[in-house]
Amino acid sequence: MDWSVKRDTNDCSSQGQQRFAPLNSWPDNVSLDKARRLLWPIKQKYGNKISWADLMILAGNVALESMGFQTAGFSGGRPDTWEADESVYWGGETTWLGNDVRYSHGHEGKSGQGVLDGSQDTKSKSDIHTRDLESPLGAAHMGLIYVNPEGPDGNPDPVAAARDIRVTFGRMAMNDEETVALIAGGHTFGKTHGAAPDSNVGAEPEAAGLEAQGFGWANKHGSGKGADTITSGLEVTWTATPTKWSNKYFEYLFKFDWELTKSPAGANQWVAKNAEPIIPHAFDSSKKQLPTMLTTDLSLRFDPEYEKISRRFLENPDQFADAFAKAWFKLTHRDMGPRSRYVGPEVPSEDFIWQDPIPTPSSPLVSEQDVAALKKEVLATGIDASKLISTAWASASTFRGSDKRGGANGARIRLAPQKDWEVNNPKQLAEVLKALEGVQQKFNGSGKKVSLADLIVLAGAAGVEQAAKNAGYDINVPFTPGRGDATQEQTDVESVDHLQPHADGFRNYGKSGNRAKTEHYLVDKAHLLTLTAPELTVLIGGLRVLNTNFDGSSTGVFTNRPGALTNDFFVNLLDMGNEWKATNNQDVYEGFDRKSGSKKYTASRVDLVFGSHAELRAVAEIYAQADAGQKFVKDFVTVWDKVMNLDRFDLKKQSGSVPSRL
């Protein structure tokens, strides 16, 4: 699993991305090329009845259950994609296992073939207890899923390793208990493989020859398999029953004292002191071995908080089993969105807070007549249409197509933490919500019911209709009721807070950073909203003239009719009579009249990219044409409706298609 709550490293199980680069060639995924081939006959047999994405997760559950563990359940419904997702930022390093970009004093990594996650040289210990991992990354090294099992940069320090573990699993929205359960649960089974140095291992799948047919890491040591297998470079079997669920992992962790040793491949690992050889040899039933552990296993004993949880699990095996079952289900289903998307007979009945539960409306939905009346009531509040539109956009645009979180359903914009986000202009938001709550109370007092989630979207529709009318167009903005209102208790504040955008070009919010400029963040945001380039373009043009900047500024508002849904943004952006100049602020530009030299506009990088980027300019030119006014309004309304309903999985059956990419 390589899912991150922060999105940028989000590429978990939902699209079967492990089949493609770079995941299929990560040092942490050595030999999974073989595992996928073992599944191929099953996939071939059942064809389109099961996706690769579902099959890989189902196989994991079946494996656990075959060893006596009771999983929490399984849901199908993950569609496959057929190309690598190039939108994900895995880090700035250019070598496997490098971390010199994500940490200020990191490891340069290794180039060449046969790079494994246990093939690092121990580096300086100067900052492993204090260093900060670049946000939003989760892995400690390029090509790892989690952390270095030998310890930070190969230093066998369990306490420092615990710090890395907490950061990495925390960015996956896992708390300490879930982290301990996942590590211990996974290490109750199986073994690692490090029979010899990585010099015996060939190129990863993406670098191997055509004749390898997608296989990689050819092993020339001995037979190249069985006891001669090389994957991580570590040689550890955690328990005496590696194919059976038990509590032996914790029993051994606390029963023995541990001393540092080396694997046959030269990697740092730990062996039990003064112990009897009780661990079965995986390939020779006549042999027994001493108990062994990884540095990251000892973190669960020597980190104070992890140690408390580990001892509780040692003394309460049932709690451990329950925690692992729930954490495993969370890990493997975290990116599937709400329970309404789950498919199959093994879906658990329990609601989990990480699923962002939303109550189903219990009253009849509002009718078309009710909608028309409510629109009039909303406009009668005197709240400016731009504020109504801004609030609806703020609510709906939290949606992430990557993990199906966020969106207008639930009206979480009225709850912590969203109500306090700077990008949502809390003062203005509170004003709008107060007015809408008044409309809601009046309507609900009549015996009918409307949720605030529905009313926020409906108010946005009313605002867009008013803006179109101001531009001379009479248009109906579609609205479909059925949203519910979540409670604060149903909201995981810490996790939801990661939906907060670093930058939102749709509202001219945020600043350029060292890694990316605001226009790059805009494309990332558009990708999360499953927008095409034309959809992105028309939305920006509309939101600018609708005066919806997060702070109410005039940046990018290239019109003398703010609040009217016109194509003025594109007309004035592409006007040859305007000249654009940079300012001392890298994110701010100014537009001047070429003849008079007078200043006319202030623009952001996001605004100007629609005139600078060739493909976006081509779309902008369509909307700047003299006959494009009505088309612009129609297209804007279509895309607006799409965004408002991105999280309405109840309105559409899963088609199996993958969202469009820019």
XYZ file of C-alpha atoms in Angstrom:
662
model
C 0.000 0.000 0.000
C 1.316 3.430 -0.849
C -1.657 5.562 0.103
C -1.243 8.965 1.744
C -3.936 11.071 3.346
C -2.191 14.103 1.875
C -3.059 12.898 -1.641
C 0.183 13.748 -3.404
C 1.522 10.286 -2.713
C -1.830 8.719 -3.243
C -1.743 5.638 -5.450
C -3.214 2.865 -3.411
C -5.151 -0.174 -4.596
C -8.114 1.398 -6.347
C -6.764 1.308 -9.908
C -4.318 -1.577 -9.881
C -1.398 0.798 -10.317
C 1.092 -1.732 -8.959
C 1.205 -3.208 -12.464
C 2.813 -0.053 -13.874
C 5.958 1.992 -13.434
C 7.304 3.147 -11.132
C 5.538 0.940 -8.563
C 6.246 -2.285 -10.433
C 9.980 -1.576 -10.146
C 10.293 -0.162 -6.639
C 13.006 -1.783 -4.496
C 10.285 -2.390 -1.908
C 8.250 -4.392 -4.428
C 10.924 -6.934 -5.374
C 9.355 -10.276 -6.381
C 5.836 -8.893 -6.647
C 6.322 -9.337 -10.381
C 6.198 -13.063 -9.638
C 3.216 -12.675 -7.317
C 1.185 -10.937 -10.005
C 2.007 -13.718 -12.476
C 0.709 -16.252 -9.968
C -2.589 -14.370 -10.032
C -2.737 -14.155 -13.817
C -4.410 -17.564 -14.376
C -7.199 -16.479 -12.019
C -7.594 -13.116 -13.735
C -7.542 -14.817 -17.113
C -10.189 -17.327 -16.017
C -12.640 -14.794 -14.595
C -11.893 -11.997 -17.044
C -13.951 -8.864 -16.567
C -15.820 -10.343 -13.622
C -12.991 -9.090 -11.413
C -10.508 -6.270 -11.860
C -6.799 -6.560 -11.166
C -7.272 -3.961 -8.446
C -9.909 -6.078 -6.690
C -8.047 -9.333 -7.260
C -4.849 -8.148 -5.597
C -6.709 -7.050 -2.455
C -8.895 -10.158 -2.415
C -5.785 -12.337 -2.684
C -4.368 -10.632 0.387
C -7.533 -11.349 2.344
C -7.615 -14.966 1.188
C -3.996 -15.418 2.245
C -4.716 -14.069 5.729
C -7.822 -16.208 6.098
C -5.999 -19.333 4.910
C -3.590 -18.842 7.822
C -6.365 -18.648 10.387
C -6.958 -14.920 10.601
C -10.488 -13.512 10.511
C -10.534 -10.394 8.314
C -13.052 -7.585 8.790
C -14.454 -7.972 5.291
C -13.889 -7.171 1.652
C -15.434 -4.893 -0.930
C -15.063 -5.079 -4.666
C -15.671 -2.197 -7.002
C -12.168 -1.000 -7.883
C -11.889 -0.293 -11.608
C -8.608 -0.881 -13.392
C -6.699 1.789 -15.207
C -4.517 1.005 -18.207
C -1.684 3.458 -17.805
C 0.640 4.709 -15.120
C -0.637 7.644 -13.107
C 1.975 10.296 -13.813
C 0.278 12.876 -11.606
C 1.760 11.507 -8.389
C 4.749 13.214 -6.793
C 6.963 10.452 -5.424
C 9.824 12.770 -4.514
C 12.577 14.721 -6.213
C 15.305 12.082 -6.007
C 16.759 10.596 -9.185
C 18.150 7.353 -7.724
C 16.548 4.368 -6.029
C 16.552 4.653 -2.238
C 17.698 8.253 -2.350
C 16.260 10.686 0.181
C 18.566 13.656 -0.274
C 15.668 15.840 -1.455
C 12.979 14.845 1.043
C 15.427 15.287 3.935
C 17.907 18.152 4.142
C 20.796 15.786 4.969
C 19.579 12.633 3.314
C 21.063 9.697 1.453
C 22.048 10.001 -2.212
C 20.734 6.526 -3.018
C 22.054 4.057 -5.578
C 21.970 3.794 -9.327
C 22.328 0.674 -11.406
C 20.666 -2.703 -11.218
C 19.749 -4.841 -8.239
C 18.940 -2.044 -5.810
C 17.075 -3.483 -2.810
C 15.641 -1.887 0.293
C 18.363 -3.440 2.426
C 21.254 -2.292 0.246
C 22.143 1.016 1.859
C 25.325 2.130 3.513
C 24.997 3.479 7.027
C 25.175 7.255 6.941
C 25.751 9.960 9.515
C 23.429 9.862 12.512
C 23.495 13.645 12.837
C 19.811 14.372 12.327
C 17.870 11.099 12.284
C 16.150 12.020 15.562
C 15.119 15.494 14.416
C 14.827 15.638 10.628
C 11.567 16.530 8.922
C 10.225 14.601 5.951
C 9.140 16.754 3.028
C 5.391 17.204 2.922
C 3.343 15.503 1.574
C 5.609 12.471 1.108
C 5.162 9.382 3.245
C 8.075 7.104 2.364
C 11.508 7.647 3.868
C 13.307 6.803 0.602
C 12.537 6.862 -3.103
C 11.200 3.431 -3.970
C 10.140 2.426 -0.457
C 6.533 2.115 0.616
C 7.132 2.978 4.254
C 10.460 3.317 6.079
C 13.900 1.740 5.957
C 13.609 -1.563 7.891
C 17.267 -1.287 8.948
C 16.565 2.079 10.583
C 16.900 5.664 9.321
C 19.405 5.685 6.433
C 20.528 2.224 7.539
C 21.319 3.252 11.119
C 20.003 0.464 13.419
C 18.389 2.834 15.915
C 14.910 1.609 16.964
C 13.943 4.890 18.635
C 14.880 6.982 15.611
C 13.141 4.436 13.397
C 9.982 4.866 15.480
C 10.014 8.549 14.632
C 10.112 7.745 10.917
C 7.366 5.148 11.349
C 5.089 7.591 13.145
C 5.497 10.209 10.421
C 4.952 7.755 7.576
C 1.934 5.976 9.042
C 0.550 9.268 10.324
C 0.529 10.558 6.764
C -1.522 7.506 5.899
C -4.028 8.631 8.556
C -3.046 5.767 10.846
C -2.814 6.409 14.574
C -0.323 4.685 16.877
C -2.601 1.734 17.633
C -3.336 1.119 13.966
C 0.372 1.419 13.183
C 1.403 -1.148 15.778
C -1.382 -3.489 14.674
C -0.404 -3.282 11.006
C 3.303 -3.856 11.591
C 2.805 -6.667 14.088
C -0.027 -8.247 12.132
C 1.946 -8.294 8.919
C 5.069 -9.620 10.632
C 3.159 -12.426 12.325
C 3.382 -14.137 8.952
C 6.104 -15.069 6.507
C 9.713 -13.998 6.240
C 12.096 -11.638 4.487
C 14.668 -12.807 1.949
C 18.328 -11.842 1.944
C 20.319 -14.915 1.017
C 23.180 -12.958 -0.583
C 24.299 -9.420 -1.520
C 22.320 -7.437 -4.070
C 25.162 -7.727 -6.566
C 23.540 -11.044 -7.473
C 20.309 -9.381 -8.539
C 19.560 -8.080 -12.029
C 17.602 -5.098 -13.258
C 14.097 -4.224 -12.127
C 11.184 -5.042 -14.503
C 11.171 -1.674 -16.275
C 14.902 -1.942 -16.981
C 15.010 -5.631 -17.879
C 15.190 -6.897 -21.456
C 12.224 -7.571 -23.704
C 12.782 -11.296 -23.357
C 12.092 -11.012 -19.601
C 8.467 -10.187 -20.458
C 7.897 -7.966 -17.449
C 9.893 -9.985 -14.957
C 12.771 -8.332 -13.133
C 15.390 -8.841 -10.456
C 16.814 -12.030 -11.988
C 18.783 -13.775 -9.234
C 22.056 -15.505 -10.134
C 22.789 -16.644 -6.567
C 22.582 -20.428 -6.332
C 19.277 -21.664 -7.667
C 17.901 -18.124 -7.646
C 14.866 -19.241 -5.650
C 13.846 -20.944 -2.422
C 16.624 -20.661 0.132
C 18.617 -18.588 -2.368
C 15.937 -15.913 -2.741
C 16.969 -12.266 -2.483
C 14.373 -9.510 -2.074
C 14.971 -6.982 0.704
C 18.441 -8.209 1.590
C 17.244 -8.939 5.129
C 16.852 -12.506 6.407
C 14.205 -12.522 9.141
C 11.469 -14.963 10.146
C 9.528 -13.478 13.041
C 7.703 -16.412 14.622
C 7.823 -20.179 14.981
C 4.496 -20.407 13.118
C 4.981 -18.127 10.094
C 1.964 -19.556 8.263
C -0.441 -19.371 11.195
C -2.076 -16.470 13.009
C -0.778 -16.182 16.559
C 0.405 -13.749 19.206
C 3.974 -15.018 19.021
C 5.273 -11.831 17.436
C 4.672 -9.897 20.663
C 5.703 -12.850 22.809
C 9.129 -12.984 21.180
C 9.495 -9.202 20.976
C 9.330 -8.911 24.776
C 10.641 -12.330 25.813
C 14.087 -11.963 24.291
C 16.865 -9.453 24.481
C 18.204 -8.564 21.079
C 21.664 -7.949 19.677
C 22.672 -6.436 16.377
C 23.839 -8.739 13.616
C 24.081 -8.834 9.845
C 22.052 -10.720 7.273
C 23.889 -12.860 4.704
C 23.482 -9.881 2.389
C 25.130 -7.563 4.913
C 22.015 -5.725 6.110
C 21.494 -4.705 9.738
C 19.059 -6.913 11.657
C 18.679 -8.323 15.183
C 18.993 -11.784 16.696
C 17.698 -13.059 20.046
C 20.336 -13.399 22.770
C 20.728 -16.670 24.652
C 17.854 -18.206 22.738
C 17.250 -21.671 21.408
C 16.781 -22.170 17.657
C 12.979 -22.395 17.525
C 12.247 -20.825 14.143
C 11.606 -23.293 11.307
C 13.752 -23.067 8.207
C 11.458 -22.173 5.326
C 13.072 -24.640 2.921
C 14.584 -27.369 5.117
C 12.292 -28.948 7.704
C 15.267 -30.523 9.484
C 16.704 -27.146 10.442
C 15.797 -24.573 13.092
C 16.985 -20.979 13.399
C 17.280 -18.326 16.083
C 14.511 -15.724 16.429
C 15.249 -12.552 14.447
C 13.736 -9.094 14.183
C 14.115 -5.908 12.152
C 15.158 -2.574 13.618
C 11.643 -1.339 12.922
C 10.223 -4.270 14.914
C 12.213 -3.213 17.957
C 10.690 0.250 17.580
C 7.460 -1.258 18.887
C 9.265 -2.150 22.102
C 11.562 0.811 22.647
C 9.349 3.718 21.623
C 7.385 4.602 24.809
C 3.981 4.985 23.134
C 4.336 2.005 20.828
C 5.561 -0.074 23.778
C 2.388 0.590 25.778
C 0.218 -0.554 22.890
C 2.411 -3.564 22.165
C 2.240 -4.770 25.778
C -1.528 -4.362 25.773
C -1.739 -6.450 22.613
C 0.606 -9.016 24.177
C -1.725 -9.368 27.148
C -4.929 -9.108 25.100
C -4.633 -11.121 21.871
C -8.284 -10.505 21.007
C -7.695 -6.744 21.005
C -4.716 -7.232 18.726
C -6.695 -9.374 16.286
C -9.553 -6.870 16.207
C -7.202 -3.912 15.743
C -5.312 -5.609 12.918
C -8.519 -6.654 11.157
C -9.864 -3.106 11.222
C -6.554 -1.484 10.312
C -6.055 -3.917 7.419
C -9.549 -3.202 6.136
C -8.867 0.529 6.399
C -5.540 0.213 4.595
C -7.019 -1.775 1.729
C -10.263 0.197 1.363
C -9.200 3.720 2.335
C -9.270 5.022 -1.220
C -12.681 3.632 -2.187
C -14.740 6.478 -0.796
C -18.041 6.065 1.064
C -19.690 2.731 1.842
C -22.246 3.386 -0.897
C -19.527 2.421 -3.394
C -18.821 -0.932 -1.761
C -19.758 -4.098 -3.634
C -20.127 -7.718 -2.582
C -21.372 -10.039 0.154
C -18.441 -9.478 2.536
C -18.924 -5.736 3.088
C -18.906 -5.096 6.854
C -22.021 -3.518 8.326
C -20.075 -1.189 10.611
C -19.563 2.464 9.703
C -16.025 3.715 10.274
C -15.236 7.381 10.794
C -12.522 7.249 8.113
C -15.283 6.516 5.593
C -16.652 10.029 6.246
C -20.155 8.698 7.013
C -23.172 10.810 6.078
C -26.726 10.189 7.323
C -29.189 9.268 4.595
C -32.044 11.805 4.403
C -35.069 10.338 6.156
C -37.648 12.760 4.760
C -39.031 12.947 1.209
C -36.764 14.948 -1.090
C -37.737 18.451 -2.128
C -39.806 18.764 -5.291
C -39.138 20.960 -8.326
C -41.641 23.448 -6.926
C -39.811 23.443 -3.598
C -36.501 24.037 -5.366
C -37.878 27.037 -7.240
C -39.313 28.476 -4.027
C -36.085 27.910 -2.121
C -34.058 29.679 -4.815
C -36.270 32.736 -4.406
C -35.899 32.571 -0.625
C -32.118 32.339 -0.917
C -31.844 35.342 -3.228
C -34.212 37.261 -0.957
C -31.700 37.038 1.901
C -29.688 39.784 0.234
C -26.502 37.714 0.208
C -24.529 38.597 -2.907
C -24.641 35.919 -5.594
C -20.838 35.743 -5.677
C -20.813 34.727 -2.007
C -23.422 32.032 -2.604
C -21.353 30.704 -5.494
C -18.140 30.864 -3.459
C -19.687 28.853 -0.635
C -21.036 26.161 -2.947
C -17.674 25.917 -4.699
C -15.807 25.728 -1.396
C -18.069 22.893 -0.281
C -17.976 20.806 -3.462
C -14.397 21.386 -4.590
C -12.888 19.469 -1.670
C -13.653 16.319 -3.670
C -10.675 14.145 -4.596
C -11.111 11.692 -7.420
C -8.055 9.853 -6.169
C -9.672 8.514 -2.994
C -13.276 9.678 -3.467
C -13.201 11.866 -0.351
C -14.595 15.358 0.074
C -17.400 17.020 -1.832
C -20.579 18.867 -0.916
C -22.469 15.894 0.504
C -22.382 16.064 4.291
C -22.071 19.869 4.421
C -18.818 19.483 6.327
C -17.938 23.005 5.292
C -19.975 24.144 8.302
C -17.924 21.946 10.665
C -14.374 21.962 11.961
C -11.896 22.045 10.368
C -13.292 23.294 7.040
C -15.176 26.237 8.503
C -11.888 27.703 9.709
C -9.752 27.232 6.591
C -8.308 30.481 5.267
C -9.186 29.484 1.709
C -12.866 29.406 2.720
C -12.848 32.991 4.028
C -14.325 32.059 7.451
C -15.973 35.436 8.075
C -17.788 35.418 4.744
C -18.603 31.729 5.092
C -20.204 32.273 8.491
C -22.341 35.062 7.033
C -23.590 32.877 4.195
C -24.201 29.831 6.387
C -26.188 31.896 8.880
C -28.430 33.163 6.101
C -28.898 29.701 4.610
C -29.649 28.191 8.013
C -32.395 30.776 8.357
C -33.880 29.703 5.032
C -33.573 26.066 6.084
C -35.311 26.599 9.420
C -38.182 28.458 7.779
C -38.649 25.781 5.126
C -38.311 22.858 7.530
C -40.852 24.497 9.804
C -43.429 23.996 7.078
C -43.286 20.241 7.528
C -40.919 19.489 4.664
C -37.176 19.028 5.058
C -34.124 20.216 3.168
C -30.578 19.443 4.255
C -28.046 22.225 4.543
C -25.811 20.267 2.162
C -28.527 20.443 -0.481
C -29.280 24.064 0.306
C -25.648 25.131 -0.105
C -25.528 23.616 -3.597
C -28.979 24.957 -4.441
C -27.915 28.440 -3.341
C -24.880 28.210 -5.602
C -27.161 27.264 -8.487
C -29.377 30.254 -7.731
C -26.311 32.485 -7.709
C -25.105 31.190 -11.077
C -28.573 31.658 -12.578
C -28.637 35.229 -11.305
C -25.167 35.885 -12.729
C -26.219 34.484 -16.110
C -29.297 36.700 -16.025
C -27.051 39.688 -15.301
C -25.215 38.813 -18.519
C -28.449 38.542 -20.497
C -28.906 34.778 -20.457
C -31.857 32.877 -19.023
C -30.590 29.460 -18.002
C -31.566 26.772 -15.517
C -28.761 25.296 -13.431
C -29.532 21.621 -12.731
C -30.009 20.592 -9.120
C -30.558 17.118 -7.721
C -31.487 16.825 -4.013
C -30.543 13.939 -1.753
C -27.519 15.077 0.239
C -27.329 14.582 3.981
C -25.763 16.579 6.793
C -22.872 15.000 8.668
C -22.263 15.745 12.335
C -19.056 16.851 13.985
C -18.876 13.441 15.666
C -18.907 11.794 12.235
C -15.953 13.896 11.109
C -12.317 12.916 11.588
C -10.968 16.434 12.023
C -7.291 15.576 11.614
C -7.867 13.513 8.491
C -10.331 15.931 6.896
C -7.879 18.756 7.482
C -5.633 17.206 4.837
C -8.306 18.023 2.255
C -7.318 21.655 2.736
C -5.569 22.807 -0.438
C -2.035 24.151 -0.307
C -3.138 26.277 -3.229
C -6.447 26.611 -5.062
C -6.087 28.435 -8.355
C -9.848 28.387 -8.864
C -10.067 30.922 -6.035
C -6.627 32.519 -6.544
C -5.475 31.118 -3.224
C -1.950 30.118 -2.283
C 1.629 30.848 -3.204
C 4.262 29.212 -5.353
C 6.767 27.041 -3.512
C 10.164 25.546 -4.155
C 8.660 22.426 -5.688
C 5.829 23.847 -7.747
C 4.266 27.070 -8.946
C 0.617 27.947 -8.417
C -0.280 26.947 -11.974
C 1.110 23.475 -11.280
C -1.040 23.216 -8.170
C -3.996 24.260 -10.311
C -3.453 21.328 -12.666
C -3.151 19.005 -9.680
C -6.414 20.354 -8.265
C -8.107 19.958 -11.641
C -6.882 16.367 -11.808
C -8.394 15.653 -8.397
C -11.673 17.116 -9.648
C -11.468 14.825 -12.722
C -11.572 17.833 -15.041
C -10.456 17.959 -18.653
C -8.481 20.935 -19.989
C -11.600 22.575 -21.509
C -13.533 22.038 -18.272
C -10.721 23.570 -16.243
C -10.549 26.543 -18.584
C -14.235 27.393 -18.628
C -14.453 27.082 -14.839
C -11.592 29.508 -14.272
C -13.072 32.015 -16.710
C -16.455 31.826 -15.045
C -15.281 31.939 -11.450
C -13.141 35.009 -12.173
C -15.946 37.138 -13.587
C -18.232 35.872 -10.828
C -15.833 37.543 -8.382
C -15.148 34.458 -6.262
C -11.530 34.978 -5.194
C -11.067 33.642 -1.670
C -10.238 37.103 -0.300
C -12.577 39.147 -2.465
C -9.665 40.688 -4.363
C -9.862 41.838 -7.975
C -6.936 39.664 -9.078
C -7.879 38.040 -12.365
C -11.290 39.708 -12.450
C -10.832 40.993 -16.003
C -14.220 42.622 -16.396
C -16.068 45.830 -15.643
C -19.172 43.744 -14.925
C -18.189 41.541 -11.959
C -21.046 39.274 -11.012
C -22.206 38.785 -14.603
C -21.468 35.426 -16.230
C -19.670 36.750 -19.301
C -16.646 35.622 -21.303
C -14.862 38.871 -20.399
C -11.999 37.048 -18.660
C -10.916 35.470 -21.933
C -11.636 38.509 -24.092
C -9.485 40.780 -21.940
C -6.771 38.214 -21.235
C -6.186 37.758 -24.970
C -6.667 41.421 -25.898
C -3.558 42.507 -27.831
C -4.077 45.991 -26.457
C -2.968 44.775 -23.051
C 0.638 44.308 -21.984
C 1.532 42.139 -18.990
C 4.472 42.796 -16.701
C 5.965 40.901 -13.780
C 6.178 42.459 -10.314
C 8.523 41.868 -7.393
C 6.081 39.164 -6.253
C 6.583 36.047 -8.396
C 2.876 35.242 -8.149
C 1.552 38.668 -9.177
C 1.499 40.390 -12.575
C 0.036 43.648 -13.794
C -1.721 44.452 -17.052
C -1.290 47.826 -18.769
C -2.901 49.533 -21.730
C -0.285 49.447 -24.492
C -1.193 52.906 -25.770
C -1.814 54.920 -22.617
C 0.400 52.933 -20.266
C -2.300 53.030 -17.613
C -2.703 50.056 -15.312
C -5.856 48.029 -15.960
C -5.593 44.672 -14.215
C -3.823 42.615 -11.591
C -3.289 38.952 -12.445
C -1.953 35.797 -10.850
C 0.240 33.161 -12.430
C -2.874 31.016 -12.706
C -4.682 33.723 -14.662
C -1.878 34.284 -17.150
C -1.207 30.607 -17.820
C -4.385 30.552 -19.932
C -2.712 32.939 -22.340
C 0.784 31.502 -22.030
C 0.302 27.731 -22.202
C -0.329 26.780 -25.825
C -2.991 24.144 -25.191
C -4.870 26.171 -22.601
C -4.661 29.236 -24.830
C -6.246 27.266 -27.660
C -9.251 26.610 -25.425
C -9.290 30.182 -24.112
C -9.437 31.465 -27.698
C -12.616 29.456 -28.279
C -14.305 31.237 -25.395
C -12.908 34.668 -26.336
C -14.546 34.625 -29.760
C -17.290 37.137 -30.499
C -19.932 34.423 -30.855
C -18.916 32.443 -27.761
C -20.988 34.145 -25.067
C -23.846 31.669 -24.961
C -21.580 28.646 -25.413
C -19.457 29.871 -22.526
C -22.462 30.120 -20.206
C -23.793 26.722 -21.264
C -20.411 25.022 -20.839
C -19.784 26.680 -17.490
C -23.122 25.478 -16.135
C -22.432 21.936 -17.361
C -19.066 21.762 -15.614
C -20.423 23.504 -12.514
C -23.093 20.822 -12.226
C -20.439 18.128 -12.667
C -18.366 19.447 -9.765
C -21.406 19.853 -7.524
C -22.238 16.166 -8.039
C -18.795 14.562 -8.042
C -19.512 12.863 -4.714
C -23.066 11.812 -5.591
C -22.291 8.151 -6.090
C -25.963 7.452 -5.468
C -26.793 9.117 -8.788
C -24.682 6.903 -10.981
C -23.581 3.299 -11.039
C -19.887 2.593 -11.117
C -19.061 2.479 -14.810
C -15.563 1.107 -14.484
C -14.169 4.101 -16.355
C -11.243 6.092 -15.063
C -11.524 9.883 -14.640
C -10.041 11.983 -17.418
C -6.523 13.231 -16.905
C -4.974 16.488 -18.013
